[in-house]
Coordinates of C-alpha atoms and ligand atoms in Angstrom, one line a residue:
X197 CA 0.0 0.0 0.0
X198 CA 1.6 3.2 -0.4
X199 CA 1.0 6.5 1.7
X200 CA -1.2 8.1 -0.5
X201 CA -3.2 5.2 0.6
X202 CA -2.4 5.1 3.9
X203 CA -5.3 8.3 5.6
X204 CA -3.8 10.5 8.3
X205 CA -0.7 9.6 8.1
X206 CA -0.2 9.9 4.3
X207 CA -0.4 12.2 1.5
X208 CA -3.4 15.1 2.2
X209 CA -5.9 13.4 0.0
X210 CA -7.3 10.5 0.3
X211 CA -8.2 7.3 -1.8
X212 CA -11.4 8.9 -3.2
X213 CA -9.6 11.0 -5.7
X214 CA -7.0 10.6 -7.8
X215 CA -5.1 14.2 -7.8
X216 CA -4.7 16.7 -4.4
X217 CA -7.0 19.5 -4.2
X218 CA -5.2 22.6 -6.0
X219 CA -3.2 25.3 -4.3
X220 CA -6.2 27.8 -5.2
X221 CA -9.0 25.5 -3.8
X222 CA -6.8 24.6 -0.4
X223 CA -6.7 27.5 0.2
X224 CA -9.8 28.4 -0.3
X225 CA -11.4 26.1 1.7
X226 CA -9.3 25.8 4.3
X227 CA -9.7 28.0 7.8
X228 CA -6.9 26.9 9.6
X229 CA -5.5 30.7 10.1
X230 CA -8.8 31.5 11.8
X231 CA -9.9 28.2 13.3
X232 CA -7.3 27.7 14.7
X233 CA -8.4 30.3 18.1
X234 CA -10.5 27.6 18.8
X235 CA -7.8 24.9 19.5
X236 CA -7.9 24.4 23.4
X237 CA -11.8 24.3 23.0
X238 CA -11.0 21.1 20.0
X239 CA -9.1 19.7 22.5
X240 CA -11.3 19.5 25.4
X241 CA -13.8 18.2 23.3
X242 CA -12.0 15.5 21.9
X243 CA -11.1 14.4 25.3
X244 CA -14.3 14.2 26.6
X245 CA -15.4 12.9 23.3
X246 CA -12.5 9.9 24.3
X247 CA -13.6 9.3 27.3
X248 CA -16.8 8.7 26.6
X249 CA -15.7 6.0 24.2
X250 CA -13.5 4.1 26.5
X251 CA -16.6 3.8 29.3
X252 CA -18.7 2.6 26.6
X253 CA -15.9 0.3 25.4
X254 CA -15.7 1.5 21.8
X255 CA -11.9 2.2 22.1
X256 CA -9.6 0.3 24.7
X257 CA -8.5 2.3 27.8
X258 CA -4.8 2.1 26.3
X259 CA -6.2 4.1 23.5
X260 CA -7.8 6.7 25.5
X261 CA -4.2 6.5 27.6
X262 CA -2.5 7.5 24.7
X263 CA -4.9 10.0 23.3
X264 CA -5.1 11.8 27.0
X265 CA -0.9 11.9 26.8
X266 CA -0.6 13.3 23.0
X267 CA -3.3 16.0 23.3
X268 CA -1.8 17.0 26.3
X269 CA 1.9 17.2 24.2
X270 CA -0.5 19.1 21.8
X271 CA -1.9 21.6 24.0
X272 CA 1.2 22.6 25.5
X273 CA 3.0 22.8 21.7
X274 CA -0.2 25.1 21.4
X275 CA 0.3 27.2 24.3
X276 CA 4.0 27.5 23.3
X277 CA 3.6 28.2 19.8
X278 CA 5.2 25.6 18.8
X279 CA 2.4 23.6 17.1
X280 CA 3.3 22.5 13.3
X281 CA 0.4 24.3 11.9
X282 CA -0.3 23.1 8.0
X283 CA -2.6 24.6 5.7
X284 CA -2.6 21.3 3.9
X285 CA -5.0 20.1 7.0
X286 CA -7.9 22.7 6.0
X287 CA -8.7 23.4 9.4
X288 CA -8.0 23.3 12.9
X289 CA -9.9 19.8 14.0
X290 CA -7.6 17.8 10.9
X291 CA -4.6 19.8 12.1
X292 CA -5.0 18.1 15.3
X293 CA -6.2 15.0 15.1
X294 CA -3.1 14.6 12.3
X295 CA -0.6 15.9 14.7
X296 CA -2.3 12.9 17.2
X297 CA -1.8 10.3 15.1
X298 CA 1.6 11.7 14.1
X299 CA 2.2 11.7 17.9
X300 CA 0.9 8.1 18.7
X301 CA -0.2 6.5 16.2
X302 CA -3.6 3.9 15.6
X303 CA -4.9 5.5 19.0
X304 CA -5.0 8.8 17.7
X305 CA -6.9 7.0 13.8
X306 CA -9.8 5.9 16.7
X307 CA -10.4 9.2 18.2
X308 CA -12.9 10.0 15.4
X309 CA -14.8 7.1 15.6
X310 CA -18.7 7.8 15.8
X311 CA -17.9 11.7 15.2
X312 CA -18.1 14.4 12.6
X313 CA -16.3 17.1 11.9
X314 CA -19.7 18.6 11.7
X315 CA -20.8 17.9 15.3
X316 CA -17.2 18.7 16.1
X317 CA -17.2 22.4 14.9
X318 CA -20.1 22.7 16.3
X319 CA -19.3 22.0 19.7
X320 CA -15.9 23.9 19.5
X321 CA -17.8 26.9 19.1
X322 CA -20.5 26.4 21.6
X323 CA -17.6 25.9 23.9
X324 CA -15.9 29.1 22.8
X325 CA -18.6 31.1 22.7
X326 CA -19.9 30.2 25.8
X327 CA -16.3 31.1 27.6
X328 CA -16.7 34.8 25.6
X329 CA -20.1 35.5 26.3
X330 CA -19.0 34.8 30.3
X331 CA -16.4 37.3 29.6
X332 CA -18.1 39.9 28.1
X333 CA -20.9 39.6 30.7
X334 CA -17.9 40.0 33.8
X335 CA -16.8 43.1 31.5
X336 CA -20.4 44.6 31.6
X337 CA -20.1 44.0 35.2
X338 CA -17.3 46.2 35.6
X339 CA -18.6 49.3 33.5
X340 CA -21.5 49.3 35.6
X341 CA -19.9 49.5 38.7
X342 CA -17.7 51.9 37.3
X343 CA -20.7 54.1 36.1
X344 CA -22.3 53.6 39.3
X345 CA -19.2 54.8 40.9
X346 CA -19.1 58.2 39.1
X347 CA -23.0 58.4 39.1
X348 CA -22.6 58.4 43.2
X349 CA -20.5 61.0 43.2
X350 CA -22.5 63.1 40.8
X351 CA -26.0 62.1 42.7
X352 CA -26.7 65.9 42.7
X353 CA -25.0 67.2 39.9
X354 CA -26.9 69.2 37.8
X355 CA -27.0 68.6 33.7
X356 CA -29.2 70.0 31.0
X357 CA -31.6 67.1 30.2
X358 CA -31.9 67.1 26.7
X359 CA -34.9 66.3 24.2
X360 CA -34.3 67.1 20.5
X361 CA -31.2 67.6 21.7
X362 CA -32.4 71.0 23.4
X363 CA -32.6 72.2 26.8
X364 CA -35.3 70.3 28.3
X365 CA -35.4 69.8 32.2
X366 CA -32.6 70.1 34.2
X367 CA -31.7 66.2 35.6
X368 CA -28.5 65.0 37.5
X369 CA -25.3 63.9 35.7
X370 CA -25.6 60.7 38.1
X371 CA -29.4 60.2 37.0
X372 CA -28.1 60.2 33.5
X373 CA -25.4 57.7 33.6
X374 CA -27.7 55.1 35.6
X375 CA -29.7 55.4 32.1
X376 CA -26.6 53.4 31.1
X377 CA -26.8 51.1 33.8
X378 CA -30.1 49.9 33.0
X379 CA -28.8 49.5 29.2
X380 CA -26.2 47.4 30.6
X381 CA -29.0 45.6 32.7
X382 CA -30.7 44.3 29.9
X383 CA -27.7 43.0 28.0
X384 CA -26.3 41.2 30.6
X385 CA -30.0 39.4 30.7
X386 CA -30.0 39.0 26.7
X387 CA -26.4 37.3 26.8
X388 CA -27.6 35.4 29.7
X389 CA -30.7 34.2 27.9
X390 CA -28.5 33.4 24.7
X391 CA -26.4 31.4 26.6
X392 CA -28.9 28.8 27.9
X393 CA -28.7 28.3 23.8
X394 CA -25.0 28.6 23.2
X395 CA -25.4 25.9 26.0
X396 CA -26.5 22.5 24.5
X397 CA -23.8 19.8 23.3
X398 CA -23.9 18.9 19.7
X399 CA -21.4 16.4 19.8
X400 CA -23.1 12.7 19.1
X401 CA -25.1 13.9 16.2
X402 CA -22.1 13.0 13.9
X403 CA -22.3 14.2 10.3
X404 CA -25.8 15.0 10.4
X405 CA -27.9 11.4 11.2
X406 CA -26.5 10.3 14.6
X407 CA -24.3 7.0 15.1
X408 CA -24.3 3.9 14.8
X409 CA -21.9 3.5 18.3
X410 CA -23.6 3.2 21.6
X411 CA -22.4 6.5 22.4
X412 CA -23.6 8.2 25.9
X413 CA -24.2 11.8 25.0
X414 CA -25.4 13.3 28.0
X415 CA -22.0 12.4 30.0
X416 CA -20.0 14.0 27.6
X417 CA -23.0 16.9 28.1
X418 CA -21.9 17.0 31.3
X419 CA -18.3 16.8 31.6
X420 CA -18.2 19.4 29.3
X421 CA -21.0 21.9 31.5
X422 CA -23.7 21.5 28.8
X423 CA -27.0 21.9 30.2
X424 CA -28.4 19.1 27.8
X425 CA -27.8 17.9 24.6
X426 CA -29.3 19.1 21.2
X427 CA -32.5 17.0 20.4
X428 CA -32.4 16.2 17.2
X429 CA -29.1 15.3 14.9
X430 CA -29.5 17.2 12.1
X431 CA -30.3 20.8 13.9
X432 CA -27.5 19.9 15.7
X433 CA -25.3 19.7 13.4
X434 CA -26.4 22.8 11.2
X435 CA -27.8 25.3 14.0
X436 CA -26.0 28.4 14.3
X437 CA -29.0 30.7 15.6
X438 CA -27.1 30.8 19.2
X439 CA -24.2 32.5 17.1
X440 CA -26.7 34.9 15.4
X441 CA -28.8 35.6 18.8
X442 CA -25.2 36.2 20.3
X443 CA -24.4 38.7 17.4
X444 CA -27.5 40.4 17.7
X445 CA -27.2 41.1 21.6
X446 CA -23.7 42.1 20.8
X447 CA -25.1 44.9 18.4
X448 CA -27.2 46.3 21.2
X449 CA -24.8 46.0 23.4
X450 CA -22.4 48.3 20.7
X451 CA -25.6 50.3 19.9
X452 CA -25.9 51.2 24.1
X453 CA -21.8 52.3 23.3
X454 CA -22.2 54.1 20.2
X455 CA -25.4 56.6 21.6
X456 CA -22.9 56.9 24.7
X457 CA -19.8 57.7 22.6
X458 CA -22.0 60.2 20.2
X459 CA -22.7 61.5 24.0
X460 CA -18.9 62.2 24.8
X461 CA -18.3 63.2 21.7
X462 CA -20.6 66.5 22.4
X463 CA -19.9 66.8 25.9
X464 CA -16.4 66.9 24.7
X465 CA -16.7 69.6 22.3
X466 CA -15.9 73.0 23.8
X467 CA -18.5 74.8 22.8
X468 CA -20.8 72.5 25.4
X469 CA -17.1 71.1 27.1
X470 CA -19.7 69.2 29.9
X471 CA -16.6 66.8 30.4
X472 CA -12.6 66.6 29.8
X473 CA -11.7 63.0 29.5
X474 CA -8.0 61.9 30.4
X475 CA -5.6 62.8 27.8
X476 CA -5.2 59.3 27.2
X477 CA -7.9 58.4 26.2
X478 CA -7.5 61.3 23.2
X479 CA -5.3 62.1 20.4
X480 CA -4.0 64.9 18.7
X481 CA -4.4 65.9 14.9
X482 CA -1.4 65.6 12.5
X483 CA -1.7 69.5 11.2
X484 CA -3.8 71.6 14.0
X485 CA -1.7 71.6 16.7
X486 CA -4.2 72.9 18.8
X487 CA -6.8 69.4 18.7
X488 CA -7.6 67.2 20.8
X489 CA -9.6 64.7 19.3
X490 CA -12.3 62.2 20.9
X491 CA -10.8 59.1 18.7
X492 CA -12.0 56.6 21.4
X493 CA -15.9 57.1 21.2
X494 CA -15.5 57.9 17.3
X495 CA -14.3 54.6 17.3
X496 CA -16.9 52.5 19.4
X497 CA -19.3 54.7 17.2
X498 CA -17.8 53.3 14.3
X499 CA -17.3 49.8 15.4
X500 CA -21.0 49.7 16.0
X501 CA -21.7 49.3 12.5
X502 CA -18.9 46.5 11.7
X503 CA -20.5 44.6 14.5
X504 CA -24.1 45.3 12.8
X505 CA -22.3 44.2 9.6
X506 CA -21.1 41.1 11.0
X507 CA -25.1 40.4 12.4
X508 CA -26.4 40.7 8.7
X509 CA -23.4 38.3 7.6
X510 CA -24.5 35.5 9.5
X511 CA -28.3 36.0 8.9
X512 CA -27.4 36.2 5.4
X513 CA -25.2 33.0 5.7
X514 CA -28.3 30.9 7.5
X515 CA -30.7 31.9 5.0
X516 CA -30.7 29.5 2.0
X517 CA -29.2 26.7 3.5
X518 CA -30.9 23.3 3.5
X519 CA -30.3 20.9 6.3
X520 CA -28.2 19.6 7.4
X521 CA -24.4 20.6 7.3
X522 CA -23.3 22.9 4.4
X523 CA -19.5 24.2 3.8
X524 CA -21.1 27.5 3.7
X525 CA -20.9 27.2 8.2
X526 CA -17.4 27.9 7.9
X527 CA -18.1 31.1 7.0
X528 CA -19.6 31.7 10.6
X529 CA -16.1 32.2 12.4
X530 CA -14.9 35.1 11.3
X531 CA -17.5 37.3 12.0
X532 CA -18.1 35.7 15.4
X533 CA -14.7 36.2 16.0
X534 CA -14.7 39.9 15.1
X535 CA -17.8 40.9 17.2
X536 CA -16.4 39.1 20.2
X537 CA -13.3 40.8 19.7
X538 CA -14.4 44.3 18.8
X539 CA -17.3 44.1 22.0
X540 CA -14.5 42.5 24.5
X541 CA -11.7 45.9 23.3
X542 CA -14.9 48.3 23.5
X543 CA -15.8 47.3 27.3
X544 CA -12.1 47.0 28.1
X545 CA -12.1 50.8 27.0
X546 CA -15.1 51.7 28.5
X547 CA -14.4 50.7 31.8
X548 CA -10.8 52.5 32.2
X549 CA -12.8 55.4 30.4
X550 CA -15.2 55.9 32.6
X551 CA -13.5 56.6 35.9
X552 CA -11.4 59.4 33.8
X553 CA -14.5 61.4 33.0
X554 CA -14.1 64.8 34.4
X555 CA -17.0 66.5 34.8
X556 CA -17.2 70.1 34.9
X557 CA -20.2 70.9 36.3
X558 CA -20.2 74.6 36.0
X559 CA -20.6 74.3 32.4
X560 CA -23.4 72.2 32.8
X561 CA -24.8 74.4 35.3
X562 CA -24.5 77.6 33.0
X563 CA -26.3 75.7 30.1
X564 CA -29.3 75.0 32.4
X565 CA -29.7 78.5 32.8
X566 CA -30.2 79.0 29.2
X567 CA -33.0 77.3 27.9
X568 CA -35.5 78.0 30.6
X569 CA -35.5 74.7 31.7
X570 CA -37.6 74.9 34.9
X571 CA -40.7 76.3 32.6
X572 CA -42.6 72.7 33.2
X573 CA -42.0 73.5 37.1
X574 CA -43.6 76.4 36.7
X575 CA -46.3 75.1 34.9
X576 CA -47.1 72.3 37.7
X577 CA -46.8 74.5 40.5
X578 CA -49.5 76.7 39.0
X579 CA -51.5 73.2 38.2
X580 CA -51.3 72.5 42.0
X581 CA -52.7 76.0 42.6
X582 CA -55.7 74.6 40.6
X583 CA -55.2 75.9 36.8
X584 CA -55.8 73.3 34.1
X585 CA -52.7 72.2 32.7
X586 CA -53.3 73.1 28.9
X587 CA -54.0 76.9 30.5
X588 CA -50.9 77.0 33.1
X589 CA -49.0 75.7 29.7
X590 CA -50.0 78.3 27.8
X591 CA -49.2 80.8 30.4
X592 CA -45.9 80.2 31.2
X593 CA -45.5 80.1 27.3
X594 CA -46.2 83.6 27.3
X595 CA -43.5 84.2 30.8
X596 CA -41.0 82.1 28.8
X597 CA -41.8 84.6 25.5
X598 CA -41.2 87.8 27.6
X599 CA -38.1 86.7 29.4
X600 CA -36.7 85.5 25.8
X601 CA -36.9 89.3 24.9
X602 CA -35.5 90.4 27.7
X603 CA -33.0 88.5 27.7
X604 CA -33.2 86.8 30.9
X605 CA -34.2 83.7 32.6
X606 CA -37.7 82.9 33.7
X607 CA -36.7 83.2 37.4
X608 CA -35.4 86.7 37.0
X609 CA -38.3 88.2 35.6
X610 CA -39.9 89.9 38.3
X611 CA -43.0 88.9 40.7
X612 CA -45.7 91.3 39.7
X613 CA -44.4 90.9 35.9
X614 CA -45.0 87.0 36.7
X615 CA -48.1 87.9 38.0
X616 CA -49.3 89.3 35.4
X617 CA -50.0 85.9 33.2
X618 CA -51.4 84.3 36.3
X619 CA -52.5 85.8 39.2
X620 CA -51.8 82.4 41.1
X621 CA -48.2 83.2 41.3
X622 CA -46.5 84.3 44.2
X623 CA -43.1 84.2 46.4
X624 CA -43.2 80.5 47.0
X625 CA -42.2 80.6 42.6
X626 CA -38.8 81.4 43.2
X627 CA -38.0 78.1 45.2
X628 CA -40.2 76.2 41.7
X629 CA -38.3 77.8 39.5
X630 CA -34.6 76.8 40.5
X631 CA -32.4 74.4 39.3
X632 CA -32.5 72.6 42.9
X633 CA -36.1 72.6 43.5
X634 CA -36.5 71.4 39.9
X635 CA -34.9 68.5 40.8
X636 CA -35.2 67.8 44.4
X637 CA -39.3 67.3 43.1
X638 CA -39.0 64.3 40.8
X639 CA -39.2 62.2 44.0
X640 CA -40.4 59.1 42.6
X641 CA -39.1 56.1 41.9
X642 CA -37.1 56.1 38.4
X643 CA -37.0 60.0 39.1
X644 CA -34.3 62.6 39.1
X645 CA -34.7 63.6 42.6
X646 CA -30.4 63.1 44.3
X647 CA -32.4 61.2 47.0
X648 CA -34.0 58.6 44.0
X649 CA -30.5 58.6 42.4
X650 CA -28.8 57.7 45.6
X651 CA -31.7 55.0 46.3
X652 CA -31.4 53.5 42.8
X653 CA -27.4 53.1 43.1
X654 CA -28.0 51.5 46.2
X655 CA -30.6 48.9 44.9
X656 CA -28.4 48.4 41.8
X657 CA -25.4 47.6 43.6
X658 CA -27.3 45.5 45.6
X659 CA -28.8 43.1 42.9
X660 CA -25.5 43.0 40.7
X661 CA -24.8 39.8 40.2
Ligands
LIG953 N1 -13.9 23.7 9.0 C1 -15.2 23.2 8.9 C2 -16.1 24.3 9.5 O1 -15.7 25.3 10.0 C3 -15.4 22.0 9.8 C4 -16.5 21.1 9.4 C5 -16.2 20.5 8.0 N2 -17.1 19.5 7.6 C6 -17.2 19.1 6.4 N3 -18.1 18.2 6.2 N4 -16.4 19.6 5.5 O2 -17.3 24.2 9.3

């Protein structure tokens, strides 16, 4: 027999064809140079994958002796860098299971035994994923508490609340970051949720119709922290919805960062100059010596969309394929990989950013005193007094008009000139129409009262998980 013959340890083809695959088509088709991340995750399932065989006596203990010693070799050539990577075995599962074989030989031939590399991939990722989304989830963690941090000390700050990006109300710089918090809330929950998805063991559907091998799958379910195993062969083998839920809570969770970043990016600008951020977390321009340029949201702002991107890649991908396993799954990696990578740098950022926000509140204070923002205070208090609210609206419209022409703000107009579009007015307006009172009366739960803010970091902290 000669090697070309011989499988694994021969030539790259095999005895189906009668020429090698050419240099244009291995490459290609191979993923090797991307797979590849997913190595330790191959490893651990192939183990477990072993194992599995040796109780149900499929392979000989000797067998699963020898694979337990080779993958270890493996995993530390891995670790070091020193693993013979080879384009000529397409991807990362041949790569290893050839350097096996290569390592001990006929042992490392039966690890594939009632096993695809179909069920295979799909398990690696699961794995992988699963580790990622438990990452990104500890990273939300941090950027709360590190919003929740700056939000306590800026419980009673007050900040312009904006609608149409106008003076609105005033509301506390504290009240407005915990808007982020709850953002950050609900993706921790959606990645949560996902992951009872990501969280289901493929492994045992083989190509696409099971096995013929009494295989056990629900102890290699749980030796590898599955929750269960996948029901049926052939979604196991060709599901990737867990990686297209995952990619869609990931654009929220860049979609929460972008509206934040298009945030600091305003704040920044001197004209409104609410914040300074630290100097590293900024760059200077090539020709205007004089810049100092908010690079880091731009970027997260930017990144959204590749992350969006990468969303519509994999729906597209899923679309038109018919069961069960189709080449076209390989194509799945590389986006995954990118909106793990680009969400994992953008909370790593975030959470160093955040404690290095400056916040200078007498900027935000002098804006509030531009765009009458206590007029709705106003309004209410003469509502309390027993107006109808379409006619104490319509009054303090008028107030508003004549302190816009004289150039002043609705609390220094005056009391008789006050008066004079409701009668209902009296001293007690003054206390209505400041900044404090303003605030100090949204007393409510969800409101921007300091106490409520204080009381809502508090129950926050108290239910992170
Ligand atoms: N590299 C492949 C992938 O990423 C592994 C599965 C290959 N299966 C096959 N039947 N060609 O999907």
């Amino acid at each position: 027999m000669t090697d070309q013959h011989s499988g694994a340890g021969g030539k790259a083809w095999s005895g189906r064809f009668s020429e090698p695959v050419s240099d244009l088509v291995k490459r290609y088709t191979a993923s090797v140079f991307f797979d590849r991340r997913m190595a330790l995750q191959d490893i651990r399932g192939s183990l477990a994958h072993a194992r599995m065989l040796a109780r149900q006596s499929i392979i000989a203990l000797a067998d699963l002796a020898a694979i337990e010693r080779g993958m270890a070799q493996i995993q530390g050539e891995i670790e070091h860098d020193e693993f013979p990577w080879n384009l000529d075995d397409e991807d990362v599962h041949l790569n290893i299971e050839k350097r096996l074989t290569a390592l001990i030989g006929d042992a490392g031939k039966r690890l594939h035994t009632g096993r695809s590399r179909n069920d295979q991939v799909a398990t690696d990722i699961r794995l992988w994923l699963r580790d990622m989304v438990d990452s990104i989830d500890a990273l939300l963690r941090d950027y709360q508490l590190a919003l929740l941090e700056l939000a306590e000390r800026h419980a009673a700050t007050p900040l312009p609340g904006f609608t149409h990006l106008q003076v609105a109300q005033p509301v506390t710089f504290g009240h407005h970051l915990l808007a982020y918090v709850e953002m950050a809330k609900r993706d921790r929950a959606r990645l949560a949720d996902c992951r009872s998805r990501i969280n289901r063991l493929p492994l045992g559907a083989a190509a696409l119709a099971g096995t013929s091998f009494p295989i056990d799958r629900a102890s290699v379910a749980r030796e590898l922290g599955f929750d269960g195993v996948c029901e049926n062969s052939l979604d196991a083998v060709s599901d990737r919805d867990f990686a297209i839920e995952f990619a869609s809570a990931a654009s929220l969770i860049m979609l929460h960062f972008s509206r934040f970043s298009e945030e600091l990016v305003l704040w920044l600008n001197p004209r409104i100059g609410f914040i300074d951020l630290a100097d590293r977390f900024c760059t200077g321009s090539s020709i205007m010596p004089q810049k100092k340029n908010p690079d880091v949201p731009e970027l997260a702002r930017g990144k959204t969309g590749r992350v969006y991107g990468h969303l519509m890649s994999l729906l597209t991908l899923m679309k038109g394929q018919p069961l069960a396993y189709n080449k076209d799954n390989q194509e799945d990696k590389e986006p995954l990989f990118d909106t793990v990578d680009t969400v994992i740098d953008t909370l790593r950022i975030f959470v160093e950013l955040v404690p290095g926000i400056q916040v200078k509140a007498d900027a935000m204070a002098s804006a509030l005193q531009q765009g009458h923002a206590t007029a709705t205070d106003l309004a209410d208090y003469l509502v309390k007094k027993g107006l109808p609210f379409r006619d104490a609206h319509e009054a303090v419209a008028l107030a508003v008009r004549r302190a816009e022409t004289k150039g002043c703000a609705l609390a220094d107009l005056p009391l008789d000139e006050l008066r004079g579009f409701s009668a209902l007015i009296d001293t007690d307006v003054f206390a209505v129409l400041s900044i404090e009172g303003s605030l100090a009366a949204r007393n409510h739960i969800g409101g921007t009262a300091p106490e409520q803010v204080r009381a809502a970091i508090q129950r926050t902290r108290q239910a992170l998980t």
